[in-house]
Amino acid sequence: MRYCEANLNISLKNDTYVKNIVQVLSSGINECLLNNKDLSNMHKRNEFKPYSFSFPDEKIENNIYEKNISYNIRFRVIEDIFCDIINCLEERPNNFFVLNEVTRIRFVDQDNIIINNLVSLSPSVVTQSNGKQITLDNMDLNFVKRAI
């Protein structure tokens, strides 16, 4: 498998507590992709998404990522759709962050490996068919159980 890794320089639209940063970044990325006809189909399939991202690299004070300050995240996506996703993030605004610049793009060849166990520390973002996102703050556990 071959994937691409890029540094994304972003600015948040609102102050964000550190415990909420993954949800904010996920929501911004999902909003962009869901508003793209081709990429939105990826979210309708019940499978792992072919991209991941890191926490912002910069140190923060008071556990708050401040709005209008530049932060860098690493974004990884499989090579086949790298350009499509990056173009979507550049062209489609979202309510959570502004993409300022994409730098240091590198391609990585990864041998297939057998995964015996998978643990994620990232929260899941569930989007209903009406476009409403379900987050940890407004999650109905019964809805999630029925959807699984």
XYZ file of C-alpha atoms in Angstrom, residues 54-119:
66
model
C -2.492 14.205 14.107
C -2.999 16.648 16.930
C -1.560 20.098 16.180
C 2.211 20.120 16.723
C 2.470 23.390 18.602
C 2.532 23.718 22.370
C -0.418 25.560 23.845
C -1.108 27.415 27.060
C -4.101 26.903 29.338
C -5.175 23.837 27.300
C -6.711 26.048 24.607
C -5.987 26.146 20.890
C -6.695 29.771 20.007
C -8.695 30.936 17.018
C -6.875 32.670 14.167
C -3.523 31.160 15.212
C -1.699 28.880 12.764
C -1.242 25.242 13.760
C 0.299 22.326 11.874
C -1.198 18.862 11.639
C 0.050 15.820 9.751
C -2.505 14.344 7.386
C -2.187 10.860 5.872
C -4.343 9.418 3.123
C -4.030 6.552 0.651
C -2.387 7.654 -2.578
C -5.387 6.931 -4.838
C -7.501 9.735 -3.391
C -4.844 12.056 -1.935
C -5.250 14.799 -4.554
C -9.058 14.611 -4.412
C -9.169 15.036 -0.640
C -6.548 17.803 -0.512
C -8.335 19.695 -3.313
C -11.626 19.292 -1.467
C -10.135 20.652 1.776
C -8.609 23.604 -0.108
C -11.733 24.480 -2.103
C -14.591 23.832 0.315
C -14.850 25.988 3.431
C -16.007 24.477 6.709
C -17.240 25.917 10.010
C -14.272 24.762 12.076
C -10.936 25.721 10.491
C -9.280 27.392 7.511
C -6.672 25.478 5.523
C -3.826 27.962 4.984
C -1.213 25.820 3.261
C -0.250 22.250 2.338
C 3.480 21.483 2.588
C 6.004 18.650 2.833
C 4.115 16.092 0.808
C 5.840 12.721 0.880
C 4.906 9.290 -0.403
C 5.383 6.220 1.765
C 5.366 2.597 0.633
C 3.953 0.429 3.403
C 4.097 -3.352 3.245
C 0.857 -5.120 4.081
C 0.777 -6.225 7.696
C -1.557 -8.429 9.686
C -3.431 -6.497 12.359
C -4.451 -8.578 15.349
C -5.820 -5.786 17.505
C -6.890 -2.222 16.802
C -7.336 0.441 19.474
